[in-house]
mmCIF file of C-alpha atoms and ligand atoms in Angstrom:
data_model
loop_
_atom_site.group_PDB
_atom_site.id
_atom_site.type_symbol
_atom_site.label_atom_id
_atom_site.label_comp_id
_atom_site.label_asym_id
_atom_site.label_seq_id
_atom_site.Cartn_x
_atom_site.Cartn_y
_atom_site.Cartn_z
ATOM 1 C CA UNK W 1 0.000 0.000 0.000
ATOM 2 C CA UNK W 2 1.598 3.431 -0.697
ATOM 3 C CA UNK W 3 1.879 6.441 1.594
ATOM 4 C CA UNK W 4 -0.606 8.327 0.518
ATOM 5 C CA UNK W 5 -2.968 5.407 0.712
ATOM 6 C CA UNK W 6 -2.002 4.159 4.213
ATOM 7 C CA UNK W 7 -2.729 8.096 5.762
ATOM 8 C CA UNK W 8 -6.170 8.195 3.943
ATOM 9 C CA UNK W 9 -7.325 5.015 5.841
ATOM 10 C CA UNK W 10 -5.912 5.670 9.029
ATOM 11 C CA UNK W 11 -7.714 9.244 9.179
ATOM 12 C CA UNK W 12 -10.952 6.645 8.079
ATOM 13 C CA UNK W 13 -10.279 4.468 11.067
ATOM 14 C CA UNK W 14 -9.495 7.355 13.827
ATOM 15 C CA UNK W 15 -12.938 9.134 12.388
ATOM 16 C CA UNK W 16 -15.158 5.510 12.769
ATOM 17 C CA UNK W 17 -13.066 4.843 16.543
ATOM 18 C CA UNK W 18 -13.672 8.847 17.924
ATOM 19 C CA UNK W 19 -17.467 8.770 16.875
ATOM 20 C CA UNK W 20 -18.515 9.191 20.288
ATOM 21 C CA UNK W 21 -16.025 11.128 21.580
ATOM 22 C CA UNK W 22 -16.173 14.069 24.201
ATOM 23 C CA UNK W 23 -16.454 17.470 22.011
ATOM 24 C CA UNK W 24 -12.848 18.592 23.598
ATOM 25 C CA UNK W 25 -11.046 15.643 22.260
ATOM 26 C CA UNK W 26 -12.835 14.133 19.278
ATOM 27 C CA UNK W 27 -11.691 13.299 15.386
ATOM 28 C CA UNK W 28 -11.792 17.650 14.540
ATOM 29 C CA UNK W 29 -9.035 18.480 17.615
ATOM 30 C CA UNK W 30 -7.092 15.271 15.393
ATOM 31 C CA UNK W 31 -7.939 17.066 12.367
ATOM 32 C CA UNK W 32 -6.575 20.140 13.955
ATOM 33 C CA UNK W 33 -3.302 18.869 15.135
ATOM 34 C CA UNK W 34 -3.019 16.855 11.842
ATOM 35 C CA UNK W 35 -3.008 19.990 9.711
ATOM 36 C CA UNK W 36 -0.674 22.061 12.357
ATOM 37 C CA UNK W 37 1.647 19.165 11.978
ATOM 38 C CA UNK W 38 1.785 19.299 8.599
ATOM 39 C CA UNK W 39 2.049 23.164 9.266
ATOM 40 C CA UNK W 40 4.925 23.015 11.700
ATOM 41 C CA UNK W 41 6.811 19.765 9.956
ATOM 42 C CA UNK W 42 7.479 21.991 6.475
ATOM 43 C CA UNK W 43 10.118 24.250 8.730
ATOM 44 C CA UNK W 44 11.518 21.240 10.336
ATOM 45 C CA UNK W 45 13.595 18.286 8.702
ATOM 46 C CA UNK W 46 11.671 15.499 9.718
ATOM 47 C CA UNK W 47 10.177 12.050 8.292
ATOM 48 C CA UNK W 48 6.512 13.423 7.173
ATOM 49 C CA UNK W 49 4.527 10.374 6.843
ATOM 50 C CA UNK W 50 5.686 9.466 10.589
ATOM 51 C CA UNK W 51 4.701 12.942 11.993
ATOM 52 C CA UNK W 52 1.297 12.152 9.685
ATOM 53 C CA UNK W 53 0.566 9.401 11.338
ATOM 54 C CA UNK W 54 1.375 10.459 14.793
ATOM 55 C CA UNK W 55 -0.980 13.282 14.380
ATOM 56 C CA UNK W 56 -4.061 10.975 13.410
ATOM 57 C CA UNK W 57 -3.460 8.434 16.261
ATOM 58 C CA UNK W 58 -1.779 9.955 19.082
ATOM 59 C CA UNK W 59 -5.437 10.465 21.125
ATOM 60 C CA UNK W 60 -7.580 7.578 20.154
ATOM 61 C CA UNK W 61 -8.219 5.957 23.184
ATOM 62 C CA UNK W 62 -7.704 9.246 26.241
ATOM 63 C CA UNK W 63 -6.540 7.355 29.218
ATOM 64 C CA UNK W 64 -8.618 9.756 31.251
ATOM 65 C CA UNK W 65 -12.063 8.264 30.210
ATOM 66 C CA UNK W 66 -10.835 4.221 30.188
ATOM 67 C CA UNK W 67 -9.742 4.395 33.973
ATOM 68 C CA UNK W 68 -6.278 5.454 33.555
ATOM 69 C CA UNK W 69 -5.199 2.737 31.303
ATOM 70 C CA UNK W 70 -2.172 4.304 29.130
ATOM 71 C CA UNK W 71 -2.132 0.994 27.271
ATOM 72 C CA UNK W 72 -4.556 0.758 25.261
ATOM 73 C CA UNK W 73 -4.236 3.651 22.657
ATOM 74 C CA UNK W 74 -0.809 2.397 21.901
ATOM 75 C CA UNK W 75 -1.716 -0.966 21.585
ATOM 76 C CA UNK W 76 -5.194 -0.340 19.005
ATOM 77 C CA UNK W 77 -2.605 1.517 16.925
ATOM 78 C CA UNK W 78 -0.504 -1.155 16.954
ATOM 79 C CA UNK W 79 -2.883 -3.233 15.784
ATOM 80 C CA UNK W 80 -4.150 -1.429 13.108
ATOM 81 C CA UNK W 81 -1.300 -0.490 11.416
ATOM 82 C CA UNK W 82 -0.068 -4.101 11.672
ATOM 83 C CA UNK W 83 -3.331 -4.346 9.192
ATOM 84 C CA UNK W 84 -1.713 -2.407 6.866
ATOM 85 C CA UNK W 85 1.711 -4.002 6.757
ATOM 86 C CA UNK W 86 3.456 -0.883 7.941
ATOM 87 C CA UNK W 87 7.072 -1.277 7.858
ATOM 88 C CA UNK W 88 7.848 -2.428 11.201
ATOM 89 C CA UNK W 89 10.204 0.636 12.370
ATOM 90 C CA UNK W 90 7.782 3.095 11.578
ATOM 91 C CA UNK W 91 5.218 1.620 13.760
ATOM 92 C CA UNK W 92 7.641 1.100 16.115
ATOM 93 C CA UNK W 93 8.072 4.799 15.921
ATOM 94 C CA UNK W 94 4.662 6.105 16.164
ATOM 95 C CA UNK W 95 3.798 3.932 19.027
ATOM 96 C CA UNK W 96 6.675 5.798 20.705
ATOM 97 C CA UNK W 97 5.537 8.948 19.835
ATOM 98 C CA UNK W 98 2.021 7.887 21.183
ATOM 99 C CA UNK W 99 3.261 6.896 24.545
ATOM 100 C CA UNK W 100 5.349 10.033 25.080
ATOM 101 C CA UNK W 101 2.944 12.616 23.707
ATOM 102 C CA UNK W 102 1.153 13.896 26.676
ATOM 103 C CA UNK W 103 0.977 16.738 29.086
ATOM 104 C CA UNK W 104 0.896 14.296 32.051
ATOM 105 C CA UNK W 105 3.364 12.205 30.848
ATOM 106 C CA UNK W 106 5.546 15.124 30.770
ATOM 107 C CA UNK W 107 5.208 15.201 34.423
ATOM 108 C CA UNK W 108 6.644 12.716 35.146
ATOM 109 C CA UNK W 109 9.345 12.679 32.894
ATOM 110 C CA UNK W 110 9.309 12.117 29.515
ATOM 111 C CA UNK W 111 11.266 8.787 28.123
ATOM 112 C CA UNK W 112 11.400 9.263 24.330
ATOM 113 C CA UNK W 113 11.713 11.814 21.823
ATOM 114 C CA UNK W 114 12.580 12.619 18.474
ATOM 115 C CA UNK W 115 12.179 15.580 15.600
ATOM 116 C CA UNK W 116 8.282 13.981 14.901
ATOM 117 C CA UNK W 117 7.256 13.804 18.343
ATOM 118 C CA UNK W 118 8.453 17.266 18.523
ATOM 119 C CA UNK W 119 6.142 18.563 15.968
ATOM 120 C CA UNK W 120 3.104 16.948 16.906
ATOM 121 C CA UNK W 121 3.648 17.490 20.735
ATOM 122 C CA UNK W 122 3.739 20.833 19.606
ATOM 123 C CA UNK W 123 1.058 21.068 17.724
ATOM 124 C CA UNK W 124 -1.171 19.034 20.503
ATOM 125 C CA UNK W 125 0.068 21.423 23.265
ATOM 126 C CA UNK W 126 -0.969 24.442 20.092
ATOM 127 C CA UNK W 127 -4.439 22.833 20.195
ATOM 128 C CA UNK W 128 -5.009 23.678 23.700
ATOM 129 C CA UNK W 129 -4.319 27.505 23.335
ATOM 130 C CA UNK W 130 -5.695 30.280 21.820
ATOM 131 C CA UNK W 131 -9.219 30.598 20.777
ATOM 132 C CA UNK W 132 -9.782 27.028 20.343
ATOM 133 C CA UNK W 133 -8.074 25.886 23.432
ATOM 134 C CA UNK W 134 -10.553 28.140 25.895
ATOM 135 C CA UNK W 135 -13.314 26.793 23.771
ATOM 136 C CA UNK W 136 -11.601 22.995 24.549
ATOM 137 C CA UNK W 137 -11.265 24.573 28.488
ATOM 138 C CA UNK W 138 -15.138 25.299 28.832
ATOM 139 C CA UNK W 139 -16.476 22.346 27.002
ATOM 140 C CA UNK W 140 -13.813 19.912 29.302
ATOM 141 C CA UNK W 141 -14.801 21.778 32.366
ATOM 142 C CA UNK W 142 -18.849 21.639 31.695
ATOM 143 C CA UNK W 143 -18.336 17.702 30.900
ATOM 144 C CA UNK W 144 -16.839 17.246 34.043
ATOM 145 C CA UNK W 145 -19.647 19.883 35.846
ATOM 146 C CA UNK W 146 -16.942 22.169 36.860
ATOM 147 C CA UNK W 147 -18.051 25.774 37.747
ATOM 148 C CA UNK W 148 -16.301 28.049 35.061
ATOM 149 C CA UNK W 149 -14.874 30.307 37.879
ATOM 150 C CA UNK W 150 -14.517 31.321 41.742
ATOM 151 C CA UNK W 151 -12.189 33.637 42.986
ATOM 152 C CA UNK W 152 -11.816 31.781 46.554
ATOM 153 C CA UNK W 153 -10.193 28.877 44.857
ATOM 154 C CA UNK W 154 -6.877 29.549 43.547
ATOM 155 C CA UNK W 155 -4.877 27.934 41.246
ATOM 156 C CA UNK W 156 -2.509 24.820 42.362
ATOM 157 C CA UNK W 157 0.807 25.013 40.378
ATOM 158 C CA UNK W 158 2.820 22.011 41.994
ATOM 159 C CA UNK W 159 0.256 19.326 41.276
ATOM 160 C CA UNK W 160 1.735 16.048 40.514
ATOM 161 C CA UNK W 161 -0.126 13.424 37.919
ATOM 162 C CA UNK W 162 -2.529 11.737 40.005
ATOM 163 C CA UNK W 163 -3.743 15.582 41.457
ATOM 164 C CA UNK W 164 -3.932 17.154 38.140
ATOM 165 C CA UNK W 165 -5.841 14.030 36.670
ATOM 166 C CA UNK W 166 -8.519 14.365 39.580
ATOM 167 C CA UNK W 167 -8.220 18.261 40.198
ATOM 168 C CA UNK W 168 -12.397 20.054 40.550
ATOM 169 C CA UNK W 169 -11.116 23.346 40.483
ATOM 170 C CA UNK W 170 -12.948 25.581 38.318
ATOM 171 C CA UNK W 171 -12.090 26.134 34.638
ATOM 172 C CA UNK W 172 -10.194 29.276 34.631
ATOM 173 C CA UNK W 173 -7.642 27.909 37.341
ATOM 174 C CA UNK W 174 -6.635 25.445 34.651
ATOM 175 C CA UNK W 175 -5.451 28.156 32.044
ATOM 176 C CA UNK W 176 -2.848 28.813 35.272
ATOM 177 C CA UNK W 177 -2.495 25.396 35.811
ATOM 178 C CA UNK W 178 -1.692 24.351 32.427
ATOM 179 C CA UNK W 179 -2.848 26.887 29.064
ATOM 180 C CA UNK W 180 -0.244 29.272 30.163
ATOM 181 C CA UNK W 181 2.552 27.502 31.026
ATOM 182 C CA UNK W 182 2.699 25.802 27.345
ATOM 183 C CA UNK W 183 4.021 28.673 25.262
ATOM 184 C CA UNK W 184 7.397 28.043 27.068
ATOM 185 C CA UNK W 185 6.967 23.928 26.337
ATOM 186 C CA UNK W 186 7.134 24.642 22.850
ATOM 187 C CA UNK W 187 9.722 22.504 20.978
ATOM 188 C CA UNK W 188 10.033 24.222 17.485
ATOM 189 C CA UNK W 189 10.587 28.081 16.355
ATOM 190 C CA UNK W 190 7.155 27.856 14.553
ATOM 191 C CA UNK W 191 5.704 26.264 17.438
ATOM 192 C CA UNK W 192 6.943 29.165 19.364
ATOM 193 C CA UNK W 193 5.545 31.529 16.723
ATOM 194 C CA UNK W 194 2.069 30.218 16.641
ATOM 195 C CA UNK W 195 1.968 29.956 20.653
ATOM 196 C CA UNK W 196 3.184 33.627 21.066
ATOM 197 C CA UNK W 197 0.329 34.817 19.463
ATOM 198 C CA UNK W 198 -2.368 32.020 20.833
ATOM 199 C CA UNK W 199 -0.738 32.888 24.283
ATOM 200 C CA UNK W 200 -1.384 36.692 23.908
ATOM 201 C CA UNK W 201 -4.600 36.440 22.476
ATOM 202 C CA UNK W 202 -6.143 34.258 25.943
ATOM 203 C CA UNK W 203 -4.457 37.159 28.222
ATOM 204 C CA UNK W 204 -6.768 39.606 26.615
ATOM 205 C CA UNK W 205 -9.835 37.070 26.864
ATOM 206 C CA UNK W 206 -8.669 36.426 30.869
ATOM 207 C CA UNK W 207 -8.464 40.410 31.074
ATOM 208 C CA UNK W 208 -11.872 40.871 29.430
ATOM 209 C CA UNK W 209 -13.100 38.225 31.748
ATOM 210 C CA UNK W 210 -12.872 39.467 35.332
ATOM 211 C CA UNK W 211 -13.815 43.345 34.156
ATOM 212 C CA UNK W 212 -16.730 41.235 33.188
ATOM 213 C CA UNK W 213 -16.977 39.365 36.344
ATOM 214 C CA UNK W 214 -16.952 42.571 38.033
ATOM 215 C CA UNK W 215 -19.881 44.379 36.087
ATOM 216 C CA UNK W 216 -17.894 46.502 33.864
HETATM 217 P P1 ADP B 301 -4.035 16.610 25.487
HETATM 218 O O1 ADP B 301 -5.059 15.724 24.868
HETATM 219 O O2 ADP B 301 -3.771 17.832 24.701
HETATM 220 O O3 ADP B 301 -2.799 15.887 25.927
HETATM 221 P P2 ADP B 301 -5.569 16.731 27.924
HETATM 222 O O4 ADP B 301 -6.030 15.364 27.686
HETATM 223 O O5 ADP B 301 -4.945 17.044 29.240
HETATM 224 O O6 ADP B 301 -4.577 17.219 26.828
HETATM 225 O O7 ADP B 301 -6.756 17.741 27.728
HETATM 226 C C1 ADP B 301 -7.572 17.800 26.599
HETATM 227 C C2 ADP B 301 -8.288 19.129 26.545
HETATM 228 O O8 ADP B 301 -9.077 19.297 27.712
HETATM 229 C C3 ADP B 301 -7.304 20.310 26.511
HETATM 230 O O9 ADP B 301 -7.784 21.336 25.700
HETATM 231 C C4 ADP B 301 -7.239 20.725 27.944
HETATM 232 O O10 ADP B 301 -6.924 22.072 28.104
HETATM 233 C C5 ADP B 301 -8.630 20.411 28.425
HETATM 234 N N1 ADP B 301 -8.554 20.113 29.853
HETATM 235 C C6 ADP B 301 -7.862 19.138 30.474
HETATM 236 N N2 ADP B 301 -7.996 19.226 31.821
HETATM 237 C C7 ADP B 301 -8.783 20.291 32.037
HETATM 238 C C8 ADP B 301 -9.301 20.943 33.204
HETATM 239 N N3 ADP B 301 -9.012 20.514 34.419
HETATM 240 N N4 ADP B 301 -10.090 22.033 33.019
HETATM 241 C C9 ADP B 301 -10.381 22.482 31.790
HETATM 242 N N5 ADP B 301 -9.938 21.936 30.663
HETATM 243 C C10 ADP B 301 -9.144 20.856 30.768
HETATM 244 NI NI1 NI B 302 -4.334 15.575 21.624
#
C-alpha cells in the first residue's frame, strides 16, 4: 500500500473509533493537530509520513475516560497499522511517539523523543491555546460539571499526575495550571511563533473576563 494510501485510511479508522467522543477531544481536535503538523513539519527536517501518522493516532483511546489505562491507545494503533503491513520501524516509531505525547506524561518525565514527536507534541500542546483551546477549556470543564470560575479557589501550580488528573477546580484555574505555562513547552521556532500569538490572544480574553466578572 503506498503512503498516501495508508494516511487516507488511518484518518478513516481514527474518524469511525472517535465517533462518540467528548467534544474537547474528538476526530476535529485530530484534524486540527493533523493539519498544524503538517504546518509546523514543512520548517523542520523530519520524516513526514511518521509525523502524519502520529498526528491521526496519538489520542484515540484518552486514558482519562478508560480508567487510567495508558495501554490501550498504543496498543489499538498497533494493531491497526499491523493491518496495513506498515514497515515495522515506523510503527515502532509512532507507538513511541504515542506513549510520550502527553501533558501528564511530561510530568513525570518524559522517556522518548525525536524531531516527529516534537512537531506533533507541539502542535497538541498548540491545540489547547488560543481561541480554540478556551473553547476545549469550557467544554472539558462543563463535561466534568466544573463551575467556570470562583475567585476563593486559587490555582494549584505544583500538582503532581494523580492531582492534576482528579483536580475540581474551576475552569479558569486550569489556564494557570496548564494553558499558560505551554508557550514556554514549545519545541520548534514555529511552534513558538504560533503559541506567542495564541498565548497573547487568551491574556486579553482572561483580562476581558474578570472586568466582566466585576460588572464593567
Ligand atoms: P491533550 O489531549 O492535549 O494531551 P488533555 O487530555 O490534558 O490534553 O486535555 C484535553 C483538553 O481538555 C485540553 O484542551 C485541555 O486544556 C482540556 N482540559 C484538560 N484538563 C482540564 C481541566 N481541568 N479544566 C479544563 N480543561 C481541561
Ligand atoms: Ni491531543
Amino acid at each position: 500500500m503506498d503512503r498516501e494510501k495508508i494516511i487516507s485510511k488511518t484518518e478513516e479508522f481514527v474518524k469511525k473509533t472517535l465517533i462518540d467522543a467528548e467534544g474537547g477531544h474528538d476526530w476535529w481536535h485530530i484534524y486540527r493537530v493533523w493539519q498544524l503538523s503538517k504546518t509546523i513539519a514543512r520548517e523542520e527536517s523530519v520524516d513526514l509520513f511518521i509525523v502524519e501518522l502520529g498526528a491521526l493516532l496519538h489520542d484515540i483511546s484518552d486514558a482519562k475516560f478508560n480508567g487510567g489505562d495508558e495501554t490501550i491507545g498504543p496498543a489499538k494503533a498497533f494493531g491497526f497499522l499491523k493491518s496495513l503491513e506498515v514497515e515495522e520501524s515506523v510503527i515502532e516509531h509512532v507507538i513511541r511517539i504515542i506513549e510520550n505525547i502527553s501533558f501528564r506524561k511530561g510530568l513525570d518525565g518524559q522517556e522518548f523523543s525525536s524531531p516527529e514527536l516534537n512537531v506533533i507534541q507541539d502542535a497538541d500542546r498548540l491545540d489547547a491555546i488560543g481561541a480554540i483551546g478556551i473553547g476545549r477549556a469550557f467544554s472539558y470543564g462543563g463535561f466534568k460539571n466544573r463551575e467556570i470560575y470562583d475567585p476563593d479557589i486559587k490555582p494549584n501550580l505544583n500538582m503532581n499526575k494523580d492531582e492534576y488528573k482528579n483536580a475540581k477546580a474551576p475552569t479558569i484555574n486550569h489556564f494557570y495550571e496548564k494553558l499558560l505555562l505551554l508557550k514556554d513547552l514549545m519545541n520548534t521556532d514555529t511552534g513558538r511563533r504560533i503559541a506567542a500569538k495564541r498565548h497573547a490572544f487568551m491574556l486579553e480574553y482572561l483580562d476581558e473576563f474578570y472586568r466582566e466578572w466585576e460588572g464593567l
